[in-house]
PDB file of C-alpha atoms in Angstrom:
ATOM      1  CA  MET O  13     -32.711 214.701  21.781  1.00 84.00           C
ATOM      2  CA  ALA O  14     -36.344 214.572  23.352  1.00 94.00           C
ATOM      3  CA  LYS O  15     -38.165 211.655  22.619  1.00 98.00           C
ATOM      4  CA  LYS O  16     -40.753 212.699  20.371  1.00 98.00           C
ATOM      5  CA  VAL O  17     -45.097 211.148  22.706  1.00 98.00           C
ATOM      6  CA  ALA O  18     -48.135 209.674  20.853  1.00 98.00           C
ATOM      7  CA  LEU O  19     -50.501 210.697  23.362  1.00 98.00           C
ATOM      8  CA  VAL O  20     -53.996 208.675  21.930  1.00 99.00           C
ATOM      9  CA  LEU O  21     -57.277 210.499  23.559  1.00 99.00           C
ATOM     10  CA  ALA O  22     -60.360 208.924  24.191  1.00 98.00           C
ATOM     11  CA  GLY O  23     -62.856 211.651  24.379  1.00 98.00           C
ATOM     12  CA  CYS O  24     -63.396 213.551  27.268  1.00 98.00           C
ATOM     13  CA  GLY O  25     -64.741 212.689  30.233  1.00 98.00           C
ATOM     14  CA  VAL O  26     -64.425 209.573  32.659  1.00 98.00           C
ATOM     15  CA  TYR O  27     -67.566 208.044  31.417  1.00 98.00           C
ATOM     16  CA  ASP O  28     -67.555 207.882  27.780  1.00 98.00           C
ATOM     17  CA  GLY O  29     -63.712 209.460  26.277  1.00 98.00           C
ATOM     18  CA  SER O  30     -60.523 209.570  28.567  1.00 98.00           C
ATOM     19  CA  GLU O  31     -60.457 210.294  32.023  1.00 98.00           C
ATOM     20  CA  VAL O  32     -58.885 214.232  32.014  1.00 98.00           C
ATOM     21  CA  HIS O  33     -57.370 214.302  34.911  1.00 98.00           C
ATOM     22  CA  GLU O  34     -54.930 210.795  34.653  1.00 98.00           C
ATOM     23  CA  SER O  35     -54.407 212.489  30.350  1.00 98.00           C
ATOM     24  CA  SER O  36     -53.654 216.335  31.743  1.00 98.00           C
ATOM     25  CA  ALA O  37     -51.491 214.257  34.374  1.00 98.00           C
ATOM     26  CA  VAL O  38     -50.216 212.352  31.180  1.00 98.00           C
ATOM     27  CA  PHE O  39     -48.757 215.206  29.586  1.00 98.00           C
ATOM     28  CA  VAL O  40     -47.513 216.585  32.306  1.00 98.00           C
ATOM     29  CA  HIS O  41     -45.439 214.997  33.335  1.00 98.00           C
ATOM     30  CA  LEU O  42     -44.113 213.844  29.476  1.00 98.00           C
ATOM     31  CA  SER O  43     -43.043 218.565  29.366  1.00 98.00           C
ATOM     32  CA  ARG O  44     -41.062 217.917  32.625  1.00 98.00           C
ATOM     33  CA  ALA O  45     -39.453 215.043  31.221  1.00 98.00           C
ATOM     34  CA  GLY O  46     -38.799 217.408  28.217  1.00 98.00           C
ATOM     35  CA  ALA O  47     -40.665 214.600  26.179  1.00 98.00           C
ATOM     36  CA  GLN O  48     -43.002 216.430  22.517  1.00 98.00           C
ATOM     37  CA  VAL O  49     -46.138 215.589  23.052  1.00 98.00           C
ATOM     38  CA  VAL O  50     -48.161 214.903  19.986  1.00 98.00           C
ATOM     39  CA  PHE O  51     -51.774 213.921  20.505  1.00 98.00           C
ATOM     40  CA  PHE O  52     -53.623 211.578  18.353  1.00 99.00           C
ATOM     41  CA  ALA O  53     -57.716 210.526  18.535  1.00 98.00           C
ATOM     42  CA  PRO O  54     -60.054 208.819  16.068  1.00 98.00           C
ATOM     43  CA  ASN O  55     -62.591 210.548  13.952  1.00 98.00           C
ATOM     44  CA  ILE O  56     -65.849 208.456  14.870  1.00 98.00           C
ATOM     45  CA  ASP O  57     -69.072 209.274  16.671  1.00 98.00           C
ATOM     46  CA  GLN O  58     -69.011 208.629  20.446  1.00 98.00           C
ATOM     47  CA  MET O  59     -70.713 205.005  20.808  1.00 97.00           C
ATOM     48  CA  HIS O  60     -72.762 207.174  23.707  1.00 97.00           C
ATOM     49  CA  VAL O  61     -72.653 210.442  25.421  1.00 97.00           C
ATOM     50  CA  VAL O  62     -73.277 210.747  29.089  1.00 98.00           C
ATOM     51  CA  ASP O  63     -74.500 212.950  31.248  1.00 97.00           C
ATOM     52  CA  HIS O  64     -70.952 213.531  34.060  1.00 98.00           C
ATOM     53  CA  VAL O  65     -73.838 215.142  36.615  1.00 97.00           C
ATOM     54  CA  LYS O  66     -76.756 212.095  36.589  1.00 97.00           C
ATOM     55  CA  GLY O  67     -73.591 209.678  35.290  1.00 95.00           C
ATOM     56  CA  GLN O  68     -76.593 208.861  32.812  1.00 97.00           C
ATOM     57  CA  PRO O  69     -76.366 208.155  29.299  1.00 97.00           C
ATOM     58  CA  THR O  70     -77.982 211.211  27.125  1.00 97.00           C
ATOM     59  CA  GLU O  71     -79.640 211.088  23.330  1.00 97.00           C
ATOM     60  CA  GLU O  72     -76.582 212.723  22.444  1.00 96.00           C
ATOM     61  CA  LYS O  73     -73.933 212.338  19.628  1.00 97.00           C
ATOM     62  CA  ARG O  74     -70.359 213.622  19.965  1.00 98.00           C
ATOM     63  CA  ASN O  75     -67.623 212.856  18.336  1.00 98.00           C
ATOM     64  CA  VAL O  76     -64.442 210.987  19.537  1.00 98.00           C
ATOM     65  CA  LEU O  77     -61.648 213.249  17.953  1.00 98.00           C
ATOM     66  CA  THR O  78     -63.909 216.630  18.383  1.00 98.00           C
ATOM     67  CA  GLU O  79     -64.518 216.297  22.046  1.00 98.00           C
ATOM     68  CA  SER O  80     -60.764 214.511  22.511  1.00 98.00           C
ATOM     69  CA  ALA O  81     -59.132 218.123  21.184  1.00 98.00           C
ATOM     70  CA  ARG O  82     -61.050 220.216  24.496  1.00 98.00           C
ATOM     71  CA  ILE O  83     -57.961 218.044  25.940  1.00 98.00           C
ATOM     72  CA  ALA O  84     -55.499 218.940  23.693  1.00 98.00           C
ATOM     73  CA  ARG O  85     -56.766 222.548  22.696  1.00 97.00           C
ATOM     74  CA  GLY O  86     -57.543 221.334  19.894  1.00 97.00           C
ATOM     75  CA  ASN O  87     -54.015 220.829  18.670  1.00 98.00           C
ATOM     76  CA  ILE O  88     -54.717 217.104  17.960  1.00 98.00           C
ATOM     77  CA  LYS O  89     -54.312 214.504  14.774  1.00 98.00           C
ATOM     78  CA  ASP O  90     -56.902 211.719  14.010  1.00 98.00           C
ATOM     79  CA  LEU O  91     -54.556 208.282  14.555  1.00 98.00           C
ATOM     80  CA  LYS O  92     -55.730 207.007  11.341  1.00 97.00           C
ATOM     81  CA  ASP O  93     -52.578 209.816  10.361  1.00 98.00           C
ATOM     82  CA  MET O  94     -50.718 208.553  12.391  1.00 98.00           C
ATOM     83  CA  GLU O  95     -46.738 207.429  11.645  1.00 98.00           C
ATOM     84  CA  ILE O  96     -45.366 205.561  13.922  1.00 98.00           C
ATOM     85  CA  SER O  97     -42.355 205.064  12.768  1.00 98.00           C
ATOM     86  CA  GLU O  98     -41.814 209.240  13.694  1.00 98.00           C
ATOM     87  CA  TYR O  99     -42.582 208.191  17.796  1.00 98.00           C
ATOM     88  CA  ASP O 100     -40.546 207.134  20.333  1.00 98.00           C
ATOM     89  CA  ALA O 101     -42.979 205.858  22.544  1.00 98.00           C
ATOM     90  CA  LEU O 102     -46.745 205.483  22.830  1.00 99.00           C
ATOM     91  CA  ILE O 103     -49.342 206.287  26.033  1.00 99.00           C
ATOM     92  CA  ILE O 104     -52.430 205.740  25.889  1.00 99.00           C
ATOM     93  CA  PRO O 105     -54.533 206.650  29.068  1.00 98.00           C
ATOM     94  CA  GLY O 106     -57.752 205.538  30.364  1.00 98.00           C
ATOM     95  CA  GLY O 107     -61.683 206.564  31.051  1.00 98.00           C
ATOM     96  CA  PHE O 108     -64.142 204.322  29.139  1.00 98.00           C
ATOM     97  CA  GLY O 109     -63.882 206.268  26.116  1.00 98.00           C
ATOM     98  CA  VAL O 110     -60.738 203.608  26.116  1.00 98.00           C
ATOM     99  CA  ALA O 111     -63.873 200.279  27.116  1.00 98.00           C
ATOM    100  CA  LYS O 112     -66.750 202.488  24.905  1.00 98.00           C
ATOM    101  CA  ASN O 113     -64.163 204.379  22.076  1.00 98.00           C
ATOM    102  CA  LEU O 114     -61.459 202.417  21.524  1.00 98.00           C
ATOM    103  CA  SER O 115     -62.711 199.021  22.122  1.00 98.00           C
ATOM    104  CA  THR O 116     -65.917 196.921  23.121  1.00 98.00           C
ATOM    105  CA  TRP O 117     -64.843 195.816  25.838  1.00 98.00           C
ATOM    106  CA  ALA O 118     -67.155 197.847  27.917  1.00 97.00           C
ATOM    107  CA  VAL O 119     -70.072 195.915  26.215  1.00 97.00           C
ATOM    108  CA  LYS O 120     -68.354 192.217  26.062  1.00 97.00           C
ATOM    109  CA  GLY O 121     -65.494 192.922  28.257  1.00 95.00           C
ATOM    110  CA  LYS O 122     -62.584 189.858  26.994  1.00 95.00           C
ATOM    111  CA  ASP O 123     -64.124 189.404  23.968  1.00 97.00           C
ATOM    112  CA  CYS O 124     -64.526 192.213  23.020  1.00 97.00           C
ATOM    113  CA  THR O 125     -62.756 193.546  20.262  1.00 98.00           C
ATOM    114  CA  VAL O 126     -60.293 196.381  18.834  1.00 98.00           C
ATOM    115  CA  LEU O 127     -60.990 199.493  16.538  1.00 98.00           C
ATOM    116  CA  GLN O 128     -59.401 198.550  14.150  1.00 98.00           C
ATOM    117  CA  ALA O 129     -57.306 201.671  13.759  1.00 98.00           C
ATOM    118  CA  MET O 130     -55.986 201.610  17.910  1.00 98.00           C
ATOM    119  CA  GLU O 131     -55.112 197.907  16.967  1.00 98.00           C
ATOM    120  CA  VAL O 132     -52.352 198.572  13.630  1.00 98.00           C
ATOM    121  CA  ILE O 133     -51.093 201.193  16.453  1.00 98.00           C
ATOM    122  CA  ILE O 134     -49.965 198.548  18.964  1.00 98.00           C
ATOM    123  CA  ARG O 135     -49.316 196.372  16.551  1.00 98.00           C
ATOM    124  CA  GLY O 136     -47.257 198.529  15.250  1.00 98.00           C
ATOM    125  CA  PHE O 137     -45.458 200.454  18.016  1.00 98.00           C
ATOM    126  CA  HIS O 138     -44.861 196.697  19.833  1.00 98.00           C
ATOM    127  CA  ALA O 139     -43.338 195.309  16.605  1.00 98.00           C
ATOM    128  CA  ALA O 140     -41.259 198.289  16.348  1.00 98.00           C
ATOM    129  CA  LYS O 141     -40.052 197.242  19.879  1.00 98.00           C
ATOM    130  CA  LYS O 142     -40.937 200.540  21.523  1.00 98.00           C
ATOM    131  CA  PRO O 143     -42.010 201.166  24.226  1.00 98.00           C
ATOM    132  CA  ILE O 144     -46.295 201.582  25.335  1.00 99.00           C
ATOM    133  CA  GLY O 145     -47.505 202.911  28.813  1.00 99.00           C
ATOM    134  CA  LEU O 146     -50.582 202.569  29.906  1.00 98.00           C
ATOM    135  CA  CYS O 147     -52.941 203.472  32.161  1.00 98.00           C
ATOM    136  CA  CYS O 148     -56.380 203.003  34.199  1.00 98.00           C
ATOM    137  CA  ILE O 149     -58.924 200.680  32.117  1.00 98.00           C
ATOM    138  CA  SER O 150     -56.322 200.926  28.907  1.00 98.00           C
ATOM    139  CA  PRO O 151     -54.102 197.988  29.893  1.00 98.00           C
ATOM    140  CA  VAL O 152     -56.617 195.871  28.096  1.00 98.00           C
ATOM    141  CA  LEU O 153     -56.592 196.619  25.428  1.00 98.00           C
ATOM    142  CA  ALA O 154     -52.458 195.078  25.693  1.00 98.00           C
ATOM    143  CA  ALA O 155     -54.480 192.198  27.411  1.00 98.00           C
ATOM    144  CA  LYS O 156     -56.541 191.243  24.040  1.00 98.00           C
ATOM    145  CA  ILE O 157     -53.656 192.269  21.902  1.00 97.00           C
ATOM    146  CA  LEU O 158     -50.603 190.586  22.844  1.00 97.00           C
ATOM    147  CA  PRO O 159     -51.928 187.752  24.208  1.00 94.00           C
ATOM    148  CA  GLY O 160     -48.428 186.603  27.118  1.00 97.00           C
ATOM    149  CA  CYS O 161     -47.479 189.810  28.334  1.00 98.00           C
ATOM    150  CA  GLU O 162     -47.094 190.809  31.762  1.00 98.00           C
ATOM    151  CA  LEU O 163     -50.139 194.117  32.994  1.00 98.00           C
ATOM    152  CA  THR O 164     -51.058 195.544  35.505  1.00 98.00           C
ATOM    153  CA  VAL O 165     -54.553 197.112  36.564  1.00 98.00           C
ATOM    154  CA  GLY O 166     -53.413 197.496  40.447  1.00 98.00           C
ATOM    155  CA  CYS O 167     -55.119 194.005  42.494  1.00 97.00           C
ATOM    156  CA  ASP O 168     -57.331 191.384  41.483  1.00 97.00           C
ATOM    157  CA  THR O 169     -59.209 191.740  44.750  1.00 96.00           C
ATOM    158  CA  GLU O 170     -62.202 193.520  45.251  1.00 95.00           C
ATOM    159  CA  CYS O 171     -62.152 195.763  47.840  1.00 96.00           C
ATOM    160  CA  GLU O 172     -63.875 199.080  48.385  1.00 96.00           C
ATOM    161  CA  LYS O 173     -60.422 200.572  47.340  1.00 97.00           C
ATOM    162  CA  TRP O 174     -60.224 198.447  44.428  1.00 98.00           C
ATOM    163  CA  PRO O 175     -63.599 198.660  43.510  1.00 96.00           C
ATOM    164  CA  HIS O 176     -63.225 197.085  40.079  1.00 95.00           C
ATOM    165  CA  ALA O 177     -60.719 194.080  40.708  1.00 96.00           C
ATOM    166  CA  GLY O 178     -62.545 191.876  38.045  1.00 96.00           C
ATOM    167  CA  THR O 179     -60.755 193.442  35.460  1.00 97.00           C
ATOM    168  CA  ALA O 180     -58.080 191.614  36.722  1.00 98.00           C
ATOM    169  CA  ASP O 181     -59.619 188.716  36.247  1.00 97.00           C
ATOM    170  CA  ALA O 182     -60.768 188.714  33.126  1.00 97.00           C
ATOM    171  CA  ILE O 183     -56.988 189.604  32.016  1.00 97.00           C
ATOM    172  CA  LYS O 184     -55.800 186.601  33.333  1.00 97.00           C
ATOM    173  CA  GLN O 185     -58.355 184.930  31.246  1.00 97.00           C
ATOM    174  CA  LEU O 186     -56.847 186.760  27.761  1.00 97.00           C
ATOM    175  CA  GLY O 187     -54.080 184.365  28.192  1.00 97.00           C
ATOM    176  CA  CYS O 188     -52.232 187.585  30.331  1.00 98.00           C
ATOM    177  CA  LYS O 189     -50.286 187.419  33.476  1.00 98.00           C
ATOM    178  CA  HIS O 190     -51.631 190.511  36.422  1.00 98.00           C
ATOM    179  CA  VAL O 191     -49.431 191.855  38.393  1.00 98.00           C
ATOM    180  CA  ASN O 192     -50.885 193.594  41.762  1.00 98.00           C
ATOM    181  CA  LYS O 193     -49.239 196.916  42.947  1.00 98.00           C
ATOM    182  CA  GLN O 194     -49.394 199.183  44.264  1.00 98.00           C
ATOM    183  CA  VAL O 195     -51.395 203.074  43.040  1.00 98.00           C
ATOM    184  CA  SER O 196     -48.565 204.896  43.056  1.00 97.00           C
ATOM    185  CA  GLU O 197     -46.548 202.230  41.571  1.00 98.00           C
ATOM    186  CA  VAL O 198     -46.022 200.363  37.556  1.00 98.00           C
ATOM    187  CA  HIS O 199     -45.310 197.713  36.204  1.00 98.00           C
ATOM    188  CA  VAL O 200     -43.131 197.567  33.369  1.00 98.00           C
ATOM    189  CA  ASP O 201     -43.164 193.777  31.320  1.00 98.00           C
ATOM    190  CA  GLU O 202     -39.723 194.248  29.905  1.00 98.00           C
ATOM    191  CA  LYS O 203     -39.947 191.744  27.290  1.00 98.00           C
ATOM    192  CA  ASN O 204     -43.051 193.730  25.167  1.00 98.00           C
ATOM    193  CA  LYS O 205     -42.375 196.843  26.276  1.00 98.00           C
ATOM    194  CA  LEU O 206     -44.791 198.037  28.725  1.00 98.00           C
ATOM    195  CA  VAL O 207     -45.319 200.033  30.854  1.00 99.00           C
ATOM    196  CA  THR O 208     -48.553 199.868  33.001  1.00 98.00           C
ATOM    197  CA  THR O 209     -50.365 201.391  36.339  1.00 98.00           C
ATOM    198  CA  SER O 210     -54.035 201.430  37.894  1.00 98.00           C
ATOM    199  CA  ALA O 211     -54.565 205.102  37.908  1.00 98.00           C
ATOM    200  CA  PHE O 212     -58.505 205.705  39.157  1.00 98.00           C
ATOM    201  CA  MET O 213     -59.053 201.214  39.025  1.00 98.00           C
ATOM    202  CA  CYS O 214     -58.093 202.351  43.050  1.00 98.00           C
ATOM    203  CA  ASN O 215     -60.103 204.474  44.905  1.00 97.00           C
ATOM    204  CA  SER O 216     -56.913 207.342  46.138  1.00 97.00           C
ATOM    205  CA  PRO O 217     -56.310 210.155  46.527  1.00 97.00           C
ATOM    206  CA  ILE O 218     -55.924 212.120  43.050  1.00 97.00           C
ATOM    207  CA  HIS O 219     -52.324 213.017  43.982  1.00 98.00           C
ATOM    208  CA  GLU O 220     -51.509 209.076  45.034  1.00 98.00           C
ATOM    209  CA  ILE O 221     -53.005 208.751  41.246  1.00 98.00           C
ATOM    210  CA  TYR O 222     -50.739 211.701  39.597  1.00 98.00           C
ATOM    211  CA  ASP O 223     -47.679 210.302  41.390  1.00 98.00           C
ATOM    212  CA  GLY O 224     -48.333 207.187  39.287  1.00 98.00           C
ATOM    213  CA  ILE O 225     -48.311 207.411  36.662  1.00 98.00           C
ATOM    214  CA  GLY O 226     -45.703 209.694  36.987  1.00 98.00           C
ATOM    215  CA  GLU O 227     -43.477 206.639  37.160  1.00 98.00           C
ATOM    216  CA  MET O 228     -45.717 205.074  34.328  1.00 98.00           C
ATOM    217  CA  VAL O 229     -44.136 208.363  32.249  1.00 98.00           C
ATOM    218  CA  LYS O 230     -40.572 208.013  33.113  1.00 98.00           C
ATOM    219  CA  ASP O 231     -40.165 204.112  32.559  1.00 98.00           C
ATOM    220  CA  VAL O 232     -41.449 204.580  29.629  1.00 98.00           C
ATOM    221  CA  LEU O 233     -39.500 207.581  28.549  1.00 98.00           C
ATOM    222  CA  LYS O 234     -36.666 205.403  29.575  1.00 98.00           C
ATOM    223  CA  LEU O 235     -37.146 202.564  27.689  1.00 98.00           C
ATOM    224  CA  ALA O 236     -37.844 204.769  24.286  1.00 97.00           C
TER     225      ALA O 236
END
């Protein structure tokens, strides 16, 4: 029987929403595996809107659900309406929207808060022992909500290849275990049913990121 997966988005665009390539890769790999995918996003205003050409905030106002619908081709539901019992697994792609719209990580780091609806869903899937897949920056949501869990955001030593390695230290400070992995690899926390991979936390060719996300999807579905 096909697995039913809830895919949560945080807007549209790497600097203020969900990373489009990661979101698409998750969707493609789930489709190839024969899973049924249902998109969700919170019906809230974005923290801000970034001009992706200039890399700078603008005065625009945009809605996270409306923007996420661009990726979902319009077929999307309000996050608050998700019924956890209807789904076998949860996956959250990365992008700064995770750190700006699903949480306040972009501003407060390890001292952040997680959007209440998002926290309820993560806790619900965890309590039901249903797998959660997280890539790029989204593992910080689990780090904040599930202390003691095991995660990867890639490497914990900053270099040209790993420009965001400081995130691993913040995860450790939250009492979680960070496991170094290459971009094509995942870490599976069997106890907490968490599957994580670094994706664009690594300065790597997009096909390698795509392959790592494929491994994440494969292991999430194995656990479902």
